[in-house]
Each structure stands twice: as structure tokens, then as C-alpha cells.
Amino acid sequence: MYKYCLFVFAIILSHSSISQDLKITPIPLKNVKTHQGFWHDRIQTARQTTVPHVLNKIEKSGRIDNFAVAGGLKKGVFQGTRFDDSDVFKTVEGAAYVLQNQYDPKLDKYLDSLIVLFAAAQEPDGYLYTIRTINKDTTGSYDWIAGPTRYSFENGSHELYNVGHLYEAAIAHYEATGKKTLLDVATKNADHLVKTFGTGPGQLIVVPGHEETETALISLYRTTGKKEYLDLARFFIDMRGRSDKRPLFLDEHKLGPSYFQDHIPVIRQKEAVGHAVRAQYLYAAIADMLSIEKNEGYDTAIHRIWDDATLKKQYITGGVGAREDGEAFDKGYVLPNDNAYAETCAAVANMLWNHKMYLYTGEAKYMDVFERVLYNGFLGGMSVKGDKFFYVNPMASDGKNDFGKGSGAVRHEWFGTACCPTNVSRFLPSMPSYIYAKKGDEVVVNLFADNEANLTVKNSSVKLNQQTKYPWEGNVKITVSPEKQLAFPLSIRIPGWATGKAIPGDLYTYKNADVKPVVLKINGKTTATNIENGFIKLNRNWKKGDVIELVLDMPVRKVKANENVQANKGKIAIEKGPIVYCAEGHDNGGKALSIALSDDQVFKSSYNKDLLEGVNTLKSSKGNVTLIPYYAWANRGANEMVIWFENK
Ligand code: FUB
Ligand code: ZN
């Protein structure tokens, strides 16, 4: 009886945490299809160019062979470095999203062939790390940062980071195909981690040297329902900065443990510090954990850290990690333009973190940040054709500085450290999954993109059809079609830019913040709008074919930075809607850095379908200035580029 009660209690517990987990949920990627427009073009680019290109690069660079060699299916040596397995997993994750967008039997089969190699490379107890399996445990003879034995130098080895990406790939593959082949490899590895790490006898108290595993374990818990994975994620979060429980990391980059966010326990952390990708993957995991279970310490810490990152340490593009040294967050307001680092991966991590903050809190401001990064910092990391990338994303360029990565002024097909191209390939095809969310029976439209979505509300199917020329125009038409008449709330996020607010906080503000009210029509009838906490909420008994029309006024805005940002004193930037614009030498007689703009500078906006795969340009006759979207710079060879103009 006692056992039975315990069992029932355990079920109730796990259910209550899962139902809390479902507070706000995204709509699965498979249910949201693009058919035309800005994002459809990019989903096609991911499918036809980016993912095949990256697959080809990981194959050519020996990253796939490493699995075959580790699995004894091929003779050879380890090629590359200790974190290269992660690139393969990230690419498989992206390919699985491509399959979810549109099934492709050839790609499905190819992934099957890779999964055979992953399974072969996995050691009998679940351990998976090709560099060690190939070289065995030995010092000196190979990349020493892998460490002499398993997890002995985790701060440098990336053993845990790599498998985090394995889990994400496995979940995406399972969702795409229903096959458990990769999920089995992932859970076998995760079960090995559960046995290896902890405070029990013989277990290791170690935390991932590069965060990612935490949030991946939480996702794996959601997919499998295995609570041990959630517990391990919490353990990894809580053991950070606990020098009383475990030795702090050796200092890989001579920057101190804050590089790893390992200087103090997470719940005492107040600032976004250290390596920006590592940091934001940790912050994403904390937010993710909060969606599942209450934790006041986490809640206080994550809001403080978010304020610090967003209100003081973010570029206008949503790029973060200003400092090249340590690829790290700098001090507040230290945001240099020409030598901004702003790694593409840090932009991806910023989006993932903000999306999880949104799922936890339901607050629109997180999607405002997400959208800013999406259209600027993230998209700027890839060429408009999808086969070249930036690692470093400066806000100004003399056309020459390459940051020693060969990437400051021109985009590259690949990098030795290929984290950025593979992060682009995994994020880009997943974009439609961020457009909607559900909060109980409430449907939320968070992003504007031409698409058709299939949702289930109150056990009934509801189709949503969005038509829009966003981000170039602010008109959005949403057709709501429930299978039968159905009452439910439908909320639409009204972006901060449409209400005169560039970004949450005062890091960036509009000089011309005049706002025309949002126009809303339902079935052709103008309806009063009430924007509450960033959303318009429509409570209605919806019937098939109901049409919502939204008009967001999209003037050209002049933006100024907080006066503490020394780099932008006396300067302005230009935005229209969610897009940050820049001047590039190509359109301005070979010069951009010397362009000055006045407060009364008038711009004419027009769409040019033949330029840069189709962009809006802003032209001003005063000084004969042409601006293009920042994301599209450096697609026509090296040249000067500037976002922040002298304000004359
Ligand atoms: O360490 C793996 C990846 O390489 C990081 O996320 C990037 O910042 C780059 O350092
Ligand atoms: Zn990167």
C-alpha cells in the first residue's frame, strides 16, 4: 500500500511539473508551413543551400570520418579538434528541421547513414567523444585539451558540450521521422551521464566547461519524461561556482572562472559575464528550468542577469559579446563598433535565451529582443545566398579588418572552428517554430511571417493563415479557420518598434518616437485596440474564415544610444520596423564611414527585388545616401560599412 501511495504520489508530482511545464508552449515546427515571402525564401535557402553546404563541409573536413574511425568502420586518425563532434550534431539537427519543413527521402536516408556511424562510435557504456575513443586515454599524443582521461579536463574538452548538441539533434530527428535510432544513442549517453555525475559515491562533481548540455538535458526530459535528466540539468546549474563542493576550473583563457560563469553560484550571479555563448546557454537553461519548476533563486538571478545583458551590453543588432578577448561580454555600455566581436553563435544563443524567457514569463519584451536579433544580428551572420558566414559581426568596417579570423570584412564558406556556420544551419530552418505559441486555450501570434499553421485548441483543429510583406511592410492579414465555431482568446504581439520603443530599457531610443496607433480590423470592421503588456488580446467566438487585419505604421526611425555608450556619442542609427540599416561603400561611391546624417534627413523607402536577393533600400537625396539592411552587408565583396552615423 505504502509503495502504491508513493507510486501515485510520484505520478501526481511528475504530472504537476509537466502541466506547469506546458504553461506556454511553442507550436511544433511541423505544424507551421511557409509558402511565400521573406521567411519562405530563407527556409528554402536553408534546405537548398545552407544545410547541404554545411553537410558537405563537415564531410570534407573529416568530422564525419571521425565517427567511422572511432566506431572501427574505417581506418584512420582523428582529424580536427575536440569540439568538432558538436558541428556534426548541429548539422544533423538543422537537417532534421529541414525534414520537418518538407519531407525529403534522400536526406532522411542520408541521416540514417550518419546515425549508424554515431551508434558505432558510441562506447558500450554510452560514452561518445570521438577524439578520445580514437586516441584512447593518453596524454601528449593528441589535442591535450581533451584531457588525459574522461572528463578530467572538462573545462577544455567539450565532452559534455558535444553531447548536448547530440541530444538536440536526436530530438529534432525523432520529431521529424518518428524514428528512435538517434534518440537511443542520445539516451544511452544521457544515462551514462546520470551514472557518472552527482554527489554519490564514485560520482564526479563536474560541470560542463561549455554550457549547452543543461538545456539539452531539459529538452530530453521533455521528450522522454525521464526525470533523471531534469535532475542532472539542475545539478549542472547548481554546481557552477561551488568551490566549496568542487574545485573551480583551471583557467583556459587566463580570464578567471567568470569566463565559464563559474565564479560564484548561479543564484548569486548578477551580471552577464564571460564567454557570451557559454553564458547565454546557461541562462537559457535557467529560464527553461523555471518553466518546469518554481525556484525563487533562479528567478531573481535570471531577471537581474537579463537586465544587465539587455539594458547595458547589447548591440543595436541584438549582437552580444562585445569583447574579442575571451569572446566575452564586456562591462556595461562598452560597445565598440569597428572592433565589435558579436559572434554569430552569441546571437543564436541570445535568441534561444530570450525565447525561453518568453515561454517562462509570457512577456512580450523577450520576443522584442528575439525579433531584433533575428532580423539583424543573426541574419547578418550568413550571406544572403546562405553559403557564406561571418564569425565576427562588427557594427562598422573599413573593409579590411579581419579579426584574425579572416571574417571581419568578407564572409567565408567555413572556419576551422565552425561553430557559427553550423549554428546558422541549425537555427535557420527552425524559424517557423517561433512564430506562434499556446497558453492553455489562448493562441499567441508572436512573429509576423507569411505561413499557414495547424493548431489544436480545445481538442478542435484551428487553421491560421498569415499573409504579410513583413519585415518590409507593417500590414498583416490573419485568417482564422476553426473546424467548427470556437471561442478562444487570440493574442497578437505588437512589437515594441510599433509603439515607439526601440528596445526594452533605455539603451537605444528613437529620436522621432511619434507613433500612429495600430489599426485593427476584424472582417473589415475597424475594432478598438487595447495593447496590454505588448499584446492585443481578441476574445471571440471564431468562425471559419474570420479575417484579422493589422496595420503597423513603419516609419524610418532615427535611433540614439544611451549616453553612457562612448562609441556612439553624437551618432545616430537608422531603423525601419524590425530592420537596422547600414551604409555600405558599394552604394555610396566607395565610402561609408564618413557619411553624416541630420535629424531632418528624409529617406524614401523602396523594395528592390533584384538587389541582395530582394531588400528594401532607404535613399536620401541630402548627401546622396543609400542604406541597405545591415544583415545584407558584405555580400558584394569587402567595402566600408557603418551603422552609427555622425549626427550633424
Ligand atoms: O567552444 C565551442 C565554440 O567555439 C564556442 O561556442 C565558440 O564561441 C567558439 O569558441
Ligand atoms: Zn560561433
XYZ file of C-alpha atoms and ligand atoms in Angstrom:
659
model
C 0.000 0.000 0.000
C 2.779 2.349 1.032
C 4.588 1.561 -2.208
C 1.392 2.149 -4.196
C 0.843 5.536 -2.498
C 4.404 6.522 -3.280
C 3.845 5.491 -6.880
C 0.656 7.564 -7.190
C 2.372 10.498 -5.497
C 5.249 10.227 -7.946
C 2.830 10.266 -10.870
C 0.983 13.308 -9.487
C 4.300 15.064 -8.927
C 5.586 14.378 -12.381
C 2.252 15.383 -13.915
C 2.024 18.593 -11.958
C 5.504 19.562 -13.056
C 4.727 18.632 -16.640
C 1.456 20.580 -16.699
C 3.264 23.574 -15.272
C 5.809 22.994 -17.986
C 3.021 23.371 -20.539
C 2.170 26.885 -19.346
C 3.275 28.423 -22.611
C 4.264 26.060 -25.368
C 5.573 26.683 -28.838
C 3.707 25.248 -31.824
C 5.708 22.345 -33.295
C 7.699 23.198 -36.388
C 5.884 20.552 -38.430
C 2.608 22.417 -37.927
C 3.780 25.725 -39.381
C 4.394 25.902 -43.128
C 5.703 28.848 -45.087
C 4.597 29.191 -48.710
C 5.980 32.517 -49.860
C 7.628 35.637 -48.575
C 10.707 36.621 -46.605
C 10.913 33.563 -44.377
C 9.830 31.108 -47.015
C 12.776 32.269 -49.137
C 15.104 31.654 -46.218
C 13.604 28.259 -45.351
C 14.238 27.327 -48.990
C 17.780 28.681 -48.703
C 18.331 26.511 -45.636
C 17.006 23.486 -47.498
C 18.706 24.013 -50.845
C 21.920 25.719 -49.829
C 22.897 26.139 -46.179
C 22.286 22.636 -44.845
C 23.727 20.831 -47.927
C 26.724 23.202 -47.870
C 27.426 22.571 -44.201
C 26.900 18.805 -44.601
C 29.456 18.858 -47.377
C 31.931 20.812 -45.237
C 31.653 18.533 -42.209
C 32.181 15.562 -44.508
C 35.171 17.070 -46.356
C 36.840 18.220 -43.135
C 36.905 14.688 -41.707
C 34.363 15.381 -38.979
C 32.130 12.525 -40.150
C 35.060 10.171 -40.683
C 35.958 10.662 -37.025
C 32.793 8.731 -36.121
C 33.562 5.974 -38.631
C 37.132 5.653 -37.322
C 36.027 5.704 -33.670
C 33.444 3.037 -34.500
C 36.033 0.817 -36.154
C 34.294 1.072 -39.529
C 37.207 2.832 -41.158
C 40.941 3.047 -40.588
C 42.361 6.460 -39.871
C 43.309 9.073 -37.328
C 41.270 11.728 -35.555
C 41.008 14.884 -37.656
C 40.292 18.330 -36.278
C 39.774 19.285 -32.682
C 37.898 18.243 -29.567
C 34.641 20.077 -30.188
C 34.197 19.058 -33.809
C 31.671 16.318 -32.984
C 29.310 19.128 -31.973
C 29.373 20.543 -35.515
C 28.150 17.240 -36.893
C 25.309 17.039 -34.375
C 24.294 20.651 -35.015
C 24.160 19.985 -38.732
C 22.035 16.885 -38.219
C 19.705 18.968 -36.050
C 19.349 21.517 -38.866
C 18.794 18.736 -41.412
C 16.063 17.282 -39.200
C 14.310 20.670 -39.161
C 14.579 20.735 -42.950
C 12.795 17.361 -42.956
C 10.118 18.761 -40.680
C 9.570 21.661 -43.041
C 9.283 19.377 -46.041
C 9.997 15.655 -46.120
C 12.891 14.556 -48.332
C 13.504 10.768 -48.528
C 17.095 11.221 -49.728
C 18.001 13.407 -46.778
C 16.207 11.056 -44.404
C 18.291 8.140 -45.723
C 21.489 10.125 -45.513
C 20.795 10.943 -41.868
C 20.167 7.226 -41.255
C 23.639 6.514 -42.608
C 25.190 9.082 -40.253
C 23.303 7.677 -37.282
C 24.830 4.247 -37.968
C 28.254 5.893 -37.574
C 27.273 7.683 -34.353
C 25.999 4.430 -32.868
C 29.203 2.642 -33.898
C 31.359 5.379 -32.340
C 29.489 5.183 -29.045
C 31.354 3.164 -26.407
C 29.451 0.280 -24.750
C 28.625 2.342 -21.638
C 27.181 5.190 -23.690
C 30.231 7.493 -23.747
C 30.578 9.341 -27.031
C 33.589 11.518 -27.851
C 35.454 10.524 -30.971
C 38.776 12.181 -30.176
C 39.265 10.055 -27.056
C 37.804 6.855 -28.466
C 40.213 7.072 -31.397
C 43.256 8.085 -29.351
C 42.431 6.217 -26.135
C 43.211 7.831 -22.784
C 46.698 9.156 -23.190
C 48.422 12.424 -22.556
C 50.543 14.281 -25.005
C 49.841 12.401 -28.188
C 46.811 14.403 -29.257
C 44.938 17.608 -28.563
C 45.985 17.942 -24.906
C 42.935 19.990 -24.011
C 40.845 16.826 -24.359
C 42.497 15.808 -21.063
C 44.241 12.567 -20.128
C 41.103 10.694 -19.033
C 37.333 11.060 -19.374
C 36.064 14.379 -18.024
C 39.436 15.115 -16.361
C 39.714 18.424 -18.182
C 36.081 19.133 -18.930
C 36.614 22.892 -18.995
C 38.601 22.448 -22.177
C 37.474 19.093 -23.534
C 33.876 19.917 -24.513
C 32.892 16.296 -23.790
C 29.625 17.440 -22.241
C 29.018 20.288 -24.669
C 29.265 17.963 -27.665
C 26.653 15.565 -26.355
C 24.306 18.438 -25.564
C 24.183 19.022 -29.292
C 23.700 15.278 -29.811
C 20.531 15.399 -27.675
C 19.119 18.376 -29.564
C 19.809 16.620 -32.869
C 18.218 13.406 -31.611
C 15.030 15.171 -30.515
C 14.742 17.033 -33.820
C 15.329 13.780 -35.734
C 12.757 11.903 -33.667
C 10.216 14.663 -34.215
C 10.971 14.699 -37.936
C 10.857 10.970 -38.593
C 9.354 9.231 -35.573
C 12.484 7.039 -35.582
C 14.226 6.415 -32.306
C 17.604 5.474 -33.777
C 19.352 8.698 -32.810
C 17.261 9.186 -29.690
C 18.526 5.788 -28.478
C 22.130 6.952 -28.924
C 21.276 10.138 -27.027
C 19.511 8.466 -24.109
C 22.247 5.837 -23.815
C 24.709 8.696 -23.454
C 22.469 10.654 -21.079
C 22.024 7.537 -18.910
C 25.818 7.287 -18.773
C 25.996 10.935 -17.635
C 23.363 10.298 -14.968
C 25.529 7.468 -13.608
C 28.772 9.419 -13.866
C 27.886 12.819 -12.382
C 26.466 13.583 -8.969
C 27.336 13.617 -5.316
C 27.002 9.858 -4.792
C 29.907 7.516 -4.102
C 32.304 7.351 -7.034
C 30.452 10.061 -8.923
C 32.081 13.176 -10.322
C 31.179 16.679 -9.268
C 31.981 18.446 -12.506
C 30.079 20.978 -14.588
C 30.134 21.400 -18.355
C 33.084 23.564 -19.430
C 30.872 24.878 -22.200
C 27.224 25.059 -21.262
C 24.589 23.600 -23.584
C 24.223 20.171 -22.009
C 21.915 21.644 -19.357
C 19.252 22.916 -21.709
C 19.613 19.830 -23.923
C 19.027 17.578 -20.903
C 15.868 19.545 -20.111
C 14.664 19.033 -23.681
C 15.493 15.345 -23.432
C 13.438 15.177 -20.234
C 10.512 16.735 -22.079
C 10.795 14.202 -24.890
C 11.340 11.089 -22.769
C 9.700 12.045 -19.449
C 12.840 10.779 -17.658
C 13.174 12.898 -14.547
C 16.850 11.943 -14.035
C 17.719 14.156 -16.992
C 16.000 17.135 -15.421
C 17.765 16.420 -12.123
C 21.123 16.247 -13.832
C 20.484 19.553 -15.616
C 19.661 21.143 -12.250
C 22.797 19.609 -10.741
C 24.962 21.074 -13.504
C 23.375 24.500 -12.988
C 23.678 24.378 -9.215
C 27.247 23.139 -9.046
C 28.522 26.110 -11.032
C 30.599 28.402 -8.840
C 30.550 25.968 -5.902
C 34.212 25.948 -4.956
C 33.119 24.551 -1.578
C 31.881 21.414 -3.349
C 34.245 21.067 -6.237
C 37.455 22.657 -7.472
C 36.944 25.614 -9.741
C 38.074 25.209 -13.277
C 41.580 25.763 -14.420
C 41.682 28.929 -16.382
C 41.703 28.008 -20.047
C 41.825 31.569 -21.278
C 43.512 33.276 -18.325
C 40.301 35.180 -17.787
C 39.305 33.664 -14.495
C 36.384 31.377 -13.683
C 33.892 34.048 -14.733
C 34.769 33.096 -18.312
C 32.799 29.908 -17.546
C 30.195 31.669 -15.338
C 31.842 29.613 -12.585
C 32.944 32.415 -10.253
C 30.015 32.260 -7.828
C 26.892 30.109 -7.556
C 24.335 30.877 -10.220
C 21.720 32.211 -7.804
C 24.160 34.884 -6.647
C 25.120 35.992 -10.117
C 24.023 39.486 -11.090
C 25.714 40.227 -14.373
C 26.101 38.658 -17.780
C 29.775 37.743 -17.766
C 32.379 35.694 -19.555
C 32.181 33.829 -22.828
C 28.924 35.035 -24.374
C 27.813 31.753 -25.953
C 28.545 29.717 -22.846
C 26.829 32.315 -20.660
C 23.629 32.535 -22.658
C 23.268 28.768 -22.985
C 23.426 28.668 -19.190
C 20.904 31.477 -18.871
C 18.643 29.698 -21.361
C 18.801 26.566 -19.215
C 17.881 28.516 -16.081
C 14.865 30.060 -17.842
C 13.938 26.650 -19.230
C 14.120 25.079 -15.801
C 11.867 27.833 -14.439
C 9.189 26.887 -16.980
C 9.115 23.497 -15.314
C 9.579 24.148 -11.623
C 9.497 27.093 -9.249
C 12.839 28.379 -7.995
C 12.973 31.834 -6.469
C 16.754 31.958 -6.548
C 16.854 31.217 -10.251
C 14.035 33.659 -10.911
C 15.762 36.577 -9.169
C 19.121 35.793 -10.737
C 17.874 35.385 -14.293
C 15.928 38.657 -14.278
C 18.943 40.539 -12.899
C 21.251 38.995 -15.459
C 18.802 39.666 -18.296
C 18.533 43.329 -17.278
C 22.304 43.614 -17.272
C 22.705 41.927 -20.671
C 19.837 43.727 -22.378
C 19.967 47.163 -20.851
C 23.737 47.573 -20.957
C 25.548 45.004 -23.088
C 23.650 44.518 -26.316
C 24.422 45.957 -29.708
C 21.657 47.608 -31.695
C 21.648 44.465 -33.860
C 20.967 42.300 -30.812
C 24.550 41.075 -31.096
C 26.289 40.399 -27.789
C 29.752 39.550 -26.518
C 31.494 42.781 -27.466
C 34.967 41.664 -26.484
C 37.226 39.616 -28.747
C 39.416 38.584 -25.818
C 37.554 35.558 -24.475
C 34.671 36.071 -26.932
C 33.079 37.676 -23.941
C 30.630 40.173 -22.514
C 32.446 43.393 -21.688
C 31.493 45.874 -18.986
C 28.175 47.692 -19.291
C 27.965 50.194 -22.158
C 31.325 49.119 -23.595
C 30.095 48.528 -27.126
C 32.763 49.455 -29.647
C 31.643 49.492 -33.274
C 34.533 48.676 -35.590
C 36.035 46.060 -33.318
C 32.789 44.604 -32.027
C 33.085 40.837 -31.709
C 29.399 39.826 -31.514
C 29.906 36.212 -32.559
C 27.136 34.751 -34.693
C 26.721 31.912 -32.165
C 26.167 34.506 -29.432
C 23.276 35.923 -31.474
C 21.769 32.440 -31.770
C 22.204 31.913 -28.031
C 20.612 35.304 -27.323
C 17.517 34.282 -29.302
C 17.283 30.891 -27.601
C 17.613 32.506 -24.171
C 15.022 35.199 -24.883
C 12.591 32.697 -26.309
C 12.863 30.621 -23.146
C 12.373 33.783 -21.061
C 9.206 34.397 -23.061
C 7.982 30.835 -22.541
C 8.610 31.213 -18.818
C 7.038 34.631 -18.308
C 4.761 35.232 -21.298
C 6.163 38.763 -21.555
C 6.340 40.359 -24.993
C 9.607 42.194 -24.315
C 11.552 38.961 -24.685
C 10.126 38.414 -28.150
C 11.034 42.032 -28.953
C 14.654 41.194 -28.248
C 14.306 37.894 -30.112
C 12.988 39.699 -33.180
C 15.742 42.322 -33.101
C 18.411 39.607 -33.030
C 16.610 37.527 -35.657
C 16.480 40.196 -38.367
C 19.818 41.792 -37.625
C 22.488 40.085 -35.516
C 21.512 36.573 -36.587
C 20.691 37.117 -40.274
C 23.841 39.226 -40.573
C 25.835 36.093 -39.717
C 25.009 34.464 -43.061
C 25.282 35.608 -46.658
C 22.049 36.312 -48.480
C 22.648 33.199 -50.586
C 23.185 31.085 -47.459
C 26.614 29.626 -48.181
C 28.979 32.122 -46.557
C 29.221 33.215 -42.968
C 30.563 35.702 -40.513
C 32.026 34.567 -37.229
C 32.561 38.149 -36.029
C 29.879 40.766 -36.704
C 31.211 44.318 -36.424
C 28.968 47.391 -36.465
C 31.395 49.264 -38.709
C 34.083 48.140 -41.097
C 36.930 49.693 -43.011
C 36.595 46.755 -45.377
C 39.957 45.373 -44.245
C 39.944 44.324 -40.586
C 39.516 40.557 -40.438
C 39.796 39.979 -36.674
C 42.403 37.341 -37.385
C 39.500 35.072 -38.364
C 39.535 36.133 -41.960
C 35.984 37.259 -41.392
C 35.788 40.908 -40.425
C 35.396 42.229 -43.913
C 34.409 39.281 -46.082
C 32.232 36.295 -45.441
C 33.722 32.813 -45.558
C 32.419 29.425 -46.591
C 33.783 27.785 -43.480
C 36.030 28.222 -40.458
C 38.403 25.822 -38.678
C 36.264 26.443 -35.608
C 32.975 26.002 -37.420
C 30.547 26.733 -34.612
C 28.918 29.671 -36.415
C 28.034 28.123 -39.796
C 26.644 25.061 -38.024
C 24.635 27.211 -35.617
C 23.149 29.080 -38.590
C 22.297 25.776 -40.246
C 20.509 24.514 -37.144
C 18.609 27.692 -36.349
C 17.523 28.930 -39.786
C 15.203 26.037 -40.740
C 13.670 26.052 -37.250
C 12.457 29.658 -37.507
C 8.738 28.890 -38.122
C 8.537 27.196 -34.723
C 8.965 30.603 -33.059
C 6.040 32.308 -34.802
C 3.242 31.062 -32.513
C 2.726 29.823 -29.007
C -0.141 28.494 -26.955
C -1.020 29.340 -23.391
C -3.733 26.931 -22.369
C -6.512 27.666 -24.880
C -5.040 31.015 -25.826
C -3.304 31.243 -29.188
C -0.464 33.753 -29.412
C 0.942 35.240 -32.608
C 4.463 36.346 -31.733
C 6.083 36.954 -35.105
C 4.844 38.034 -38.499
C 5.625 35.842 -41.470
C 3.618 34.512 -44.373
C 2.608 30.994 -43.300
C -0.146 28.533 -42.592
C -0.349 26.890 -39.171
C -2.386 23.984 -37.858
C -3.179 24.179 -34.177
C -5.311 22.246 -31.756
C -7.468 24.330 -29.444
C -9.915 22.707 -27.029
C -9.395 19.431 -28.928
C -10.560 21.074 -32.115
C -8.411 21.904 -35.108
C -7.791 25.546 -35.961
C -6.012 26.799 -39.084
C -4.279 30.151 -39.089
C -3.189 31.755 -42.305
C -0.890 34.788 -42.220
C -0.261 36.956 -45.243
C 2.243 39.752 -44.964
C 5.143 41.550 -46.624
C 6.819 41.885 -43.222
C 9.568 42.940 -42.466
C 9.299 45.461 -45.317
C 5.692 46.488 -44.631
C 3.608 46.512 -41.479
C 0.354 45.086 -42.888
C -0.583 41.658 -41.635
C -3.690 39.655 -42.524
C -4.527 36.640 -40.384
C -7.355 34.323 -41.394
C -8.673 32.195 -38.560
C -10.397 28.957 -39.510
C -11.569 26.658 -36.731
C -13.107 23.404 -37.962
C -16.259 24.477 -36.151
C -17.182 27.742 -34.437
C -14.979 28.024 -31.364
C -14.473 30.548 -28.587
C -10.869 31.165 -27.573
C -8.585 34.128 -26.991
C -6.162 35.037 -29.738
C -3.343 37.391 -28.806
C -1.116 39.254 -31.192
C 2.216 40.663 -30.105
C 2.593 44.310 -31.064
C 6.338 44.811 -31.480
C 7.972 47.486 -29.347
C 9.114 49.327 -32.500
C 5.457 49.869 -33.467
C 4.738 51.619 -30.188
C 7.780 53.881 -30.268
C 10.075 51.746 -28.143
C 13.254 50.543 -29.812
C 14.206 48.044 -27.139
C 13.174 47.276 -23.550
C 15.044 49.741 -21.327
C 16.920 52.827 -22.462
C 19.998 51.513 -24.226
C 18.516 52.583 -27.567
C 15.717 55.118 -28.029
C 14.053 56.688 -31.040
C 14.712 60.371 -31.645
C 11.463 60.519 -33.612
C 9.242 58.333 -31.470
C 5.895 59.683 -32.725
C 3.518 56.778 -33.118
C 0.448 56.269 -35.241
C -1.984 53.970 -33.490
C -2.126 50.361 -34.559
C -5.120 49.783 -36.839
C -7.062 46.586 -36.315
C -9.957 45.313 -38.397
C -11.965 42.179 -37.921
C -13.866 41.047 -41.003
C -13.350 44.523 -42.466
C -14.699 46.401 -39.420
C -12.310 48.658 -37.546
C -12.068 47.467 -33.973
C -10.757 49.305 -30.933
C -7.268 48.192 -29.964
C -6.068 47.800 -26.457
C -2.406 46.911 -26.202
C -1.784 45.329 -22.842
C 1.734 44.294 -21.923
C 2.686 44.201 -25.576
C -0.283 42.144 -26.815
C -3.685 42.795 -28.335
C -5.979 40.117 -26.963
C -9.047 39.183 -29.003
C -11.654 37.167 -27.153
C -14.087 35.913 -29.729
C -16.222 33.092 -30.911
C -14.202 32.411 -34.045
C -15.796 31.034 -37.161
C -14.225 29.697 -40.336
C -12.669 32.459 -42.459
C -12.689 35.244 -39.877
C -10.151 37.815 -41.006
C -7.973 39.947 -38.757
C -6.165 42.825 -40.439
C -3.447 44.674 -38.666
C -1.645 47.798 -39.803
C 1.547 48.693 -38.001
C 2.890 52.055 -39.049
C 6.518 51.604 -40.125
C 8.254 54.971 -40.371
C 12.013 55.410 -40.719
C 13.324 55.900 -37.186
C 16.431 57.683 -36.024
C 17.935 55.907 -33.064
C 20.269 57.222 -30.426
C 22.231 55.199 -27.935
C 22.329 55.721 -24.188
C 24.862 58.452 -23.484
C 26.999 56.048 -21.493
C 27.904 54.294 -24.729
C 31.049 56.262 -25.552
C 31.350 54.723 -29.014
C 28.030 56.211 -30.143
C 28.265 59.698 -28.692
C 26.891 62.216 -31.177
C 25.793 59.449 -33.535
C 22.512 58.092 -34.843
C 21.442 54.839 -36.428
C 18.531 54.210 -38.778
C 15.798 51.609 -38.411
C 12.544 50.812 -40.138
C 10.308 48.264 -38.496
C 12.454 45.439 -37.128
C 15.339 46.137 -39.525
C 18.540 48.006 -38.673
C 20.008 49.736 -41.721
C 23.616 50.451 -42.635
C 25.505 52.295 -45.353
C 27.897 50.260 -47.443
C 30.550 51.676 -49.751
C 29.064 49.816 -52.735
C 26.015 52.091 -52.797
C 27.769 55.275 -51.701
C 30.678 55.893 -54.054
C 33.031 53.544 -52.179
C 32.695 55.348 -48.842
C 30.506 54.779 -45.814
C 32.454 55.658 -42.654
C 32.438 59.385 -43.408
C 28.671 59.667 -44.008
C 26.900 62.047 -41.635
C 23.122 62.269 -41.178
C 20.995 65.074 -39.823
C 17.864 64.866 -37.710
C 15.809 66.199 -40.611
C 17.263 63.729 -43.111
C 14.357 62.327 -45.113
C 14.517 58.818 -46.557
C 12.496 57.286 -49.341
C 11.913 53.606 -48.839
C 11.551 51.204 -51.751
C 11.737 47.477 -52.332
C 14.327 46.314 -54.839
C 13.771 42.699 -55.785
C 16.997 42.484 -57.789
C 19.305 43.707 -55.060
C 20.779 41.312 -52.487
C 18.059 38.680 -53.055
C 15.391 41.331 -52.514
C 15.790 44.122 -49.968
C 14.272 47.420 -49.005
C 16.609 50.347 -49.511
C 16.402 53.763 -47.900
C 17.549 56.650 -50.067
C 18.070 60.254 -49.127
C 18.804 62.989 -51.629
C 20.597 65.033 -48.954
C 24.205 63.895 -49.374
C 23.008 61.235 -51.815
C 22.929 58.446 -49.223
C 21.668 54.899 -49.769
C 21.137 52.488 -46.902
C 20.607 48.731 -47.037
C 19.567 46.322 -44.266
C 22.566 45.597 -42.036
C 22.057 41.869 -42.457
C 22.787 42.173 -46.181
C 26.178 43.884 -45.955
C 29.374 42.228 -47.254
C 27.615 40.284 -49.981
C 29.300 42.203 -52.770
C 32.914 41.989 -51.619
C 34.794 43.931 -48.938
C 33.919 47.565 -48.511
C 33.332 50.173 -45.852
C 30.208 49.725 -43.744
C 28.687 51.758 -40.940
C 25.585 51.589 -38.735
C 26.212 54.575 -36.449
C 26.476 57.859 -38.364
C 27.827 61.177 -37.195
C 24.710 63.211 -36.365
C 25.145 66.661 -37.889
O 33.923 26.248 -27.871
C 32.997 25.941 -28.885
C 32.663 27.177 -29.673
O 33.844 27.679 -30.299
C 32.145 28.331 -28.874
O 30.786 28.334 -28.626
C 32.522 29.470 -29.756
O 32.460 30.710 -29.121
C 33.904 29.091 -30.199
O 34.838 29.459 -29.247
Zn 30.358 30.522 -33.316
